[in-house]
Amino acid sequence: VAAARGGHVADAKRLLADARDVAIETGDFDLQARVDSTFAYLAADDSDLDHALDLIDRALEFLGLTDATRGALLQQRATLLRRSGRAAEALVAFDDSVRALEGLPVELANALMNRGTVHLDTRDIDSAVRDFESAAEQYREVGDLISAAMSDHNRGYALLSLIHISEPTRQAE
């Protein structure tokens, strides 16, 4: 993952292939799914969205995935869909991710923050506000006050955008 994020794609692919081999040999489907999700990240980075989504969808079919891995895969799928302008599909994937991550406060909060931004993109301000509020609660639950403050900030931004959306309507009256 570090090699991929650092731009060392060839090294990343080699290391990932090795990790995938180990996961297959040991029957660790959770690890294999996470490796494939990193391959999906690289495919998306190469502008091959269809291949990236296919990798994630196949990984989601593995038996015995932990909720954390399933939620992470769904969240990655949602992020890819959002970045490609497919907000409605992204929301479905984020909804699934949120359900999978119940009981994992930090991961759930991250999913709620990301889903909230899609709600902002689609001008569903009420849903965005709810997601940001819920994310802040989850972060506070684990003592991550900085992330909670970021969630509160996003909530404030969402509420402010509601005022800006409403302003032209009031001026038209």
XYZ file of N, CA and C in Angstrom:
519
model
N 0.831 -1.187 0.000
C 0.000 0.000 0.000
C 0.877 1.252 0.000
N 1.916 1.246 0.828
C 2.815 2.408 0.882
C 3.481 2.639 -0.462
N 3.885 1.560 -1.128
C 4.510 1.702 -2.444
C 3.520 2.287 -3.448
N 2.272 1.847 -3.380
C 1.247 2.359 -4.298
C 0.998 3.845 -4.054
N 0.874 4.215 -2.789
C 0.631 5.620 -2.456
C 1.838 6.487 -2.769
N 3.017 5.881 -2.724
C 4.243 6.621 -3.004
C 4.566 6.725 -4.483
N 3.700 6.186 -5.327
C 3.915 6.281 -6.767
C 4.810 5.207 -7.341
N 5.176 4.237 -6.557
C 6.032 3.139 -7.013
C 5.143 1.976 -7.463
N 4.465 2.177 -8.574
C 3.415 1.263 -9.015
C 3.953 -0.130 -9.320
N 5.061 -0.215 -10.017
C 5.610 -1.536 -10.357
C 5.965 -2.314 -9.091
N 6.612 -1.637 -8.130
C 6.936 -2.288 -6.860
C 5.663 -2.701 -6.130
N 4.682 -1.825 -6.148
C 3.419 -2.112 -5.472
C 2.754 -3.343 -6.071
N 2.709 -3.416 -7.383
C 2.063 -4.561 -8.029
C 2.791 -5.864 -7.714
N 4.102 -5.822 -7.675
C 4.876 -7.017 -7.347
C 4.616 -7.453 -5.913
N 4.655 -6.512 -4.979
C 4.412 -6.832 -3.578
C 2.970 -7.309 -3.353
N 2.052 -6.679 -4.045
C 0.658 -7.088 -3.923
C 0.436 -8.494 -4.470
N 1.081 -8.799 -5.581
C 0.967 -10.150 -6.147
C 1.505 -11.182 -5.161
N 2.612 -10.860 -4.503
C 3.161 -11.760 -3.492
C 2.180 -11.927 -2.328
N 1.612 -10.820 -1.894
C 0.659 -10.871 -0.783
C -0.589 -11.666 -1.177
N -1.042 -11.490 -2.407
C -2.205 -12.252 -2.879
C -1.894 -13.743 -2.875
N -0.695 -14.106 -3.339
C -0.297 -15.526 -3.342
C -0.338 -16.117 -1.928
N 0.183 -15.364 -0.965
C 0.176 -15.827 0.427
C -1.268 -15.974 0.916
N -2.103 -14.996 0.590
C -3.504 -15.046 1.017
C -4.215 -16.262 0.436
N -3.946 -16.561 -0.831
C -4.563 -17.717 -1.476
C -4.051 -19.012 -0.849
N -2.744 -19.088 -0.651
C -2.146 -20.300 -0.058
C -2.678 -20.588 1.345
N -2.917 -19.529 2.106
C -3.359 -19.713 3.492
C -4.880 -19.689 3.626
N -5.578 -19.419 2.524
C -7.041 -19.354 2.579
C -7.567 -18.141 3.325
N -6.763 -17.076 3.368
C -7.149 -15.847 4.073
C -7.891 -14.926 3.100
N -9.208 -15.136 3.002
C -10.007 -14.359 2.051
C -10.072 -12.889 2.422
N -10.003 -12.598 3.720
C -10.021 -11.212 4.172
C -8.801 -10.471 3.626
N -7.628 -11.084 3.759
C -6.402 -10.485 3.229
C -6.471 -10.391 1.710
N -6.959 -11.431 1.071
C -7.049 -11.406 -0.389
C -7.972 -10.271 -0.851
N -9.075 -10.071 -0.145
C -9.995 -8.987 -0.501
C -9.324 -7.627 -0.345
N -8.552 -7.463 0.731
C -7.868 -6.178 0.942
C -6.771 -5.949 -0.108
N -6.089 -7.007 -0.491
C -5.084 -6.899 -1.560
C -5.769 -6.515 -2.863
N -6.866 -7.186 -3.170
C -7.583 -6.875 -4.404
C -8.134 -5.456 -4.395
N -8.493 -4.961 -3.214
C -8.971 -3.578 -3.147
C -7.849 -2.595 -3.461
N -6.622 -2.965 -3.106
C -5.486 -2.107 -3.457
C -5.203 -2.193 -4.957
N -5.334 -3.389 -5.528
C -5.240 -3.510 -6.984
C -6.322 -2.650 -7.651
N -7.499 -2.610 -7.058
C -8.592 -1.789 -7.598
C -8.219 -0.304 -7.558
N -7.589 0.113 -6.461
C -7.126 1.495 -6.340
C -6.158 1.825 -7.481
N -5.242 0.903 -7.760
C -4.276 1.119 -8.840
C -4.967 1.151 -10.203
N -5.954 0.286 -10.394
C -6.695 0.277 -11.665
C -7.445 1.595 -11.850
N -8.058 2.076 -10.785
C -8.778 3.350 -10.871
C -7.807 4.489 -11.150
N -6.641 4.414 -10.544
C -5.621 5.432 -10.771
C -5.158 5.437 -12.230
N -5.258 4.274 -12.878
C -4.933 4.157 -14.307
C -6.149 4.435 -15.191
N -7.207 4.982 -14.605
C -8.445 5.324 -15.319
C -9.190 4.109 -15.843
N -9.050 2.975 -15.180
C -9.785 1.773 -15.567
C -10.834 1.476 -14.501
N -11.862 2.315 -14.473
C -12.902 2.222 -13.454
C -13.630 0.881 -13.503
N -13.939 0.414 -14.691
C -14.669 -0.859 -14.802
C -13.888 -2.002 -14.174
N -12.597 -2.057 -14.442
C -11.763 -3.117 -13.855
C -11.684 -2.955 -12.340
N -11.551 -1.723 -11.885
C -11.482 -1.457 -10.443
C -12.760 -1.931 -9.753
N -13.909 -1.579 -10.316
C -15.178 -1.997 -9.718
C -15.341 -3.514 -9.752
N -14.888 -4.127 -10.850
C -14.966 -5.584 -10.966
C -14.122 -6.258 -9.880
N -12.927 -5.742 -9.636
C -12.071 -6.300 -8.579
C -12.756 -6.220 -7.216
N -13.347 -5.084 -6.941
C -14.018 -4.913 -5.656
C -15.240 -5.829 -5.567
N -16.025 -5.887 -6.637
C -17.222 -6.733 -6.616
C -16.866 -8.198 -6.412
N -15.796 -8.656 -7.060
C -15.368 -10.052 -6.870
C -14.871 -10.284 -5.445
N -14.161 -9.304 -4.895
C -13.669 -9.437 -3.519
C -14.830 -9.488 -2.524
N -15.903 -8.772 -2.820
C -17.063 -8.782 -1.929
C -17.752 -10.138 -1.882
N -17.475 -10.970 -2.855
C -18.074 -12.308 -2.894
C -17.303 -13.339 -2.067
N -16.113 -12.983 -1.581
C -15.334 -13.919 -0.778
C -16.097 -14.270 0.498
N -15.989 -15.520 0.903
C -16.628 -15.981 2.133
C -15.811 -15.549 3.345
N -16.488 -15.271 4.428
C -15.814 -15.029 5.694
C -15.167 -13.668 5.859
N -15.560 -12.704 5.051
C -14.988 -11.367 5.226
C -15.448 -10.774 6.551
N -14.552 -10.081 7.226
C -14.949 -9.364 8.437
C -15.820 -8.184 8.041
N -16.589 -7.692 9.005
C -17.417 -6.511 8.739
C -16.544 -5.327 8.341
N -15.384 -5.214 8.980
C -14.478 -4.099 8.667
C -14.013 -4.168 7.214
N -13.657 -5.354 6.749
C -13.201 -5.492 5.365
C -14.351 -5.271 4.398
N -15.505 -5.874 4.676
C -16.672 -5.679 3.803
C -17.020 -4.194 3.726
N -17.039 -3.536 4.873
C -17.351 -2.105 4.899
C -16.332 -1.278 4.143
N -15.057 -1.619 4.287
C -13.998 -0.888 3.573
C -14.128 -1.074 2.070
N -14.425 -2.294 1.643
C -14.600 -2.550 0.209
C -15.782 -1.759 -0.344
N -16.886 -1.767 0.387
C -18.070 -1.031 -0.058
C -17.809 0.471 -0.091
N -17.057 0.938 0.899
C -16.732 2.364 0.937
C -15.814 2.744 -0.231
N -14.867 1.873 -0.547
C -13.988 2.151 -1.686
C -14.794 2.151 -2.985
N -15.714 1.198 -3.102
C -16.577 1.134 -4.287
C -17.375 2.437 -4.412
N -17.936 2.879 -3.298
C -18.723 4.105 -3.290
C -17.878 5.315 -3.679
N -16.673 5.372 -3.170
C -15.779 6.495 -3.486
C -15.447 6.527 -4.976
N -15.174 5.367 -5.547
C -14.893 5.303 -6.985
C -16.103 5.761 -7.794
N -17.282 5.324 -7.381
C -18.502 5.730 -8.089
C -18.731 7.233 -7.964
N -18.507 7.775 -6.776
C -18.677 9.219 -6.576
C -17.729 10.004 -7.479
N -16.475 9.579 -7.503
C -15.479 10.302 -8.305
C -15.774 10.230 -9.797
N -16.529 9.214 -10.207
C -16.867 9.089 -11.629
C -18.215 9.739 -11.944
N -18.782 10.453 -10.966
C -20.022 11.180 -11.205
C -21.283 10.344 -11.064
N -21.179 9.179 -10.459
C -22.332 8.282 -10.309
C -22.830 8.319 -8.859
N -23.363 9.490 -8.496
C -23.738 9.754 -7.106
C -24.805 8.796 -6.588
N -25.821 8.493 -7.377
C -26.897 7.617 -6.902
C -26.352 6.232 -6.555
N -25.495 5.699 -7.405
C -24.883 4.396 -7.124
C -23.944 4.480 -5.926
N -23.245 5.608 -5.811
C -22.341 5.804 -4.678
C -23.116 5.788 -3.362
N -24.275 6.425 -3.355
C -25.071 6.452 -2.128
C -25.515 5.054 -1.711
N -25.885 4.229 -2.681
C -26.277 2.848 -2.360
C -25.103 2.108 -1.731
N -23.922 2.253 -2.312
C -22.740 1.578 -1.777
C -22.372 2.133 -0.398
N -22.495 3.445 -0.206
C -22.222 4.010 1.120
C -23.244 3.516 2.140
N -24.512 3.405 1.736
C -25.529 2.863 2.644
C -25.139 1.459 3.101
N -24.725 0.631 2.145
C -24.296 -0.729 2.471
C -23.076 -0.717 3.386
N -22.160 0.191 3.121
C -20.948 0.308 3.938
C -21.298 0.692 5.368
N -22.182 1.653 5.517
C -22.590 2.101 6.856
C -23.201 0.937 7.631
N -24.043 0.155 6.975
C -24.643 -1.007 7.661
C -23.566 -2.021 8.074
N -22.588 -2.244 7.210
C -21.532 -3.221 7.508
C -20.629 -2.757 8.639
N -20.514 -1.455 8.830
C -19.563 -0.924 9.802
C -20.178 -0.588 11.158
N -21.451 -0.906 11.348
C -22.073 -0.699 12.665
C -21.218 -1.401 13.717
N -20.945 -0.716 14.802
C -20.130 -1.309 15.860
C -18.644 -1.038 15.720
N -18.236 -0.409 14.627
C -16.841 -0.021 14.407
C -16.818 1.507 14.286
N -16.750 2.228 15.407
C -16.999 3.670 15.413
C -16.168 4.501 14.441
N -14.883 4.269 14.370
C -14.042 5.105 13.506
C -14.359 4.828 12.031
N -14.428 3.571 11.669
C -14.721 3.212 10.284
C -16.121 3.693 9.880
N -17.070 3.551 10.817
C -18.433 4.028 10.555
C -18.444 5.537 10.370
N -17.743 6.242 11.239
C -17.691 7.704 11.130
C -17.097 8.133 9.792
N -16.038 7.454 9.357
C -15.433 7.787 8.062
C -16.438 7.576 6.929
N -17.183 6.480 6.982
C -18.186 6.206 5.954
C -19.284 7.267 5.980
N -19.706 7.658 7.176
C -20.738 8.694 7.290
C -20.246 10.030 6.741
N -18.997 10.373 7.022
C -18.437 11.613 6.486
C -18.434 11.589 4.961
N -18.003 10.476 4.396
C -17.953 10.368 2.942
C -19.350 10.384 2.326
N -20.287 9.653 2.953
C -21.657 9.665 2.428
C -22.247 11.066 2.537
N -21.925 11.764 3.620
C -22.414 13.131 3.790
C -21.978 14.045 2.656
N -20.754 13.858 2.171
C -20.295 14.709 1.061
C -21.067 14.408 -0.225
N -21.467 13.150 -0.414
C -22.283 12.828 -1.593
C -23.657 13.478 -1.449
N -24.195 13.463 -0.236
C -25.470 14.151 -0.010
C -25.339 15.644 -0.328
N -24.199 16.231 0.042
C -23.976 17.641 -0.307
C -23.938 17.824 -1.817
N -23.240 16.912 -2.500
C -23.148 16.991 -3.953
C -24.521 16.958 -4.611
N -25.431 16.192 -4.011
C -26.768 16.045 -4.597
C -27.774 17.013 -3.976
N -27.278 17.907 -3.150
C -28.071 18.949 -2.485
C -29.132 18.397 -1.539
N -28.860 17.233 -0.972
C -29.709 16.670 0.073
C -29.097 17.088 1.405
N -29.336 18.334 1.750
C -28.674 18.952 2.896
C -29.087 18.294 4.209
N -30.368 17.974 4.363
C -30.823 17.348 5.606
C -30.092 16.030 5.866
N -29.940 15.222 4.823
C -29.230 13.950 4.986
C -27.752 14.177 5.280
N -27.170 15.172 4.627
C -25.760 15.490 4.886
C -25.571 15.895 6.346
N -26.441 16.758 6.838
C -26.353 17.207 8.230
C -26.461 16.013 9.180
N -27.413 15.122 8.924
C -27.565 13.934 9.784
C -26.296 13.073 9.768
N -25.730 12.868 8.589
C -24.513 12.061 8.506
C -23.358 12.711 9.253
N -23.188 14.010 9.088
C -22.095 14.695 9.766
C -22.294 14.685 11.290
N -23.544 14.844 11.747
C -23.827 14.769 13.178
C -23.514 13.368 13.715
N -23.947 12.361 12.989
C -23.690 10.981 13.418
C -22.201 10.674 13.428
N -21.482 11.170 12.427
C -20.032 10.956 12.377
C -19.368 11.594 13.599
N -19.773 12.820 13.932
C -19.196 13.505 15.090
C -19.435 12.697 16.367
N -20.636 12.141 16.512
C -20.940 11.312 17.690
C -20.013 10.096 17.752
N -19.809 9.454 16.613
C -18.952 8.261 16.585
C -17.515 8.623 16.950
N -17.023 9.727 16.404
C -15.656 10.146 16.721
C -15.524 10.486 18.210
N -16.531 11.169 18.752
C -16.477 11.515 20.178
C -16.481 10.256 21.040
N -17.218 9.242 20.583
C -17.307 7.989 21.330
C -15.930 7.368 21.567
N -15.013 7.560 20.618
C -13.669 6.978 20.764
C -12.633 8.027 21.173
N -13.092 9.238 21.469
C -12.182 10.273 21.946
C -11.409 10.998 20.863
N -11.833 10.874 19.605
C -11.158 11.569 18.504
C -11.823 12.929 18.308
N -11.406 13.874 19.130
C -12.052 15.184 19.141
C -11.718 16.022 17.912
N -10.564 15.792 17.318
C -10.203 16.533 16.110
C -11.112 16.125 14.955
N -11.297 14.840 14.764
C -12.195 14.381 13.694
C -13.635 14.784 13.980
N -14.018 14.772 15.259
C -15.364 15.219 15.631
C -15.546 16.690 15.250
N -14.515 17.491 15.497
C -14.585 18.914 15.138
C -14.681 19.084 13.620
N -13.980 18.248 12.882
C -14.079 18.309 11.412
C -15.497 17.960 10.963
N -16.101 16.987 11.619
C -17.480 16.617 11.301
C -18.425 17.766 11.624
N -18.208 18.403 12.762
C -19.032 19.558 13.135
C -18.860 20.687 12.123
N -17.634 20.885 11.667
C -17.365 21.896 10.647
C -18.150 21.582 9.372
N -18.108 20.319 8.947
C -18.840 19.926 7.744
C -20.342 20.130 7.923
N -20.830 19.842 9.115
C -22.248 20.077 9.406
C -22.573 21.562 9.262
N -21.708 22.415 9.814
C -21.909 23.857 9.690
C -21.888 24.306 8.241
N -20.963 23.752 7.468
C -20.893 24.075 6.042
C -22.188 23.672 5.352
N -22.697 22.492 5.682
C -23.939 22.017 5.074
C -25.091 22.962 5.417
N -25.168 23.359 6.680
C -26.230 24.281 7.091
C -26.079 25.636 6.406
N -24.851 26.084 6.250
C -24.609 27.343 5.548
C -25.028 27.235 4.088
N -24.762 26.101 3.466
C -25.160 25.937 2.064
C -26.671 25.919 1.944
N -27.375 25.479 2.981
C -28.830 25.505 2.975
C -29.317 26.947 2.896
N -28.636 27.832 3.601
C -28.987 29.252 3.550
C -28.755 29.794 2.145
N -27.634 29.425 1.540
C -27.329 29.911 0.194
C -28.287 29.348 -0.844
N -28.726 28.125 -0.661
C -29.698 27.540 -1.589
C -31.046 28.233 -1.429
N -31.396 28.586 -0.195
C -32.678 29.205 0.081
C -32.709 30.664 -0.320
N -31.571 31.345 -0.324
C -31.513 32.776 -0.606
C -32.130 33.144 -1.963
N -31.786 32.485 -3.067
C -32.409 32.845 -4.354
C -33.913 32.626 -4.333
N -34.369 31.632 -3.577
C -35.807 31.386 -3.488
C -36.479 32.559 -2.794
N -35.875 33.055 -1.709
C -36.454 34.209 -0.999
C -36.422 35.449 -1.864
N -35.346 35.627 -2.642
C -35.250 36.811 -3.500
C -36.284 36.765 -4.605
N -36.638 35.577 -5.063
C -37.608 35.440 -6.142
C -39.015 35.758 -5.669
N -39.248 35.644 -4.358
C -40.597 35.892 -3.817
C -40.795 37.340 -3.696
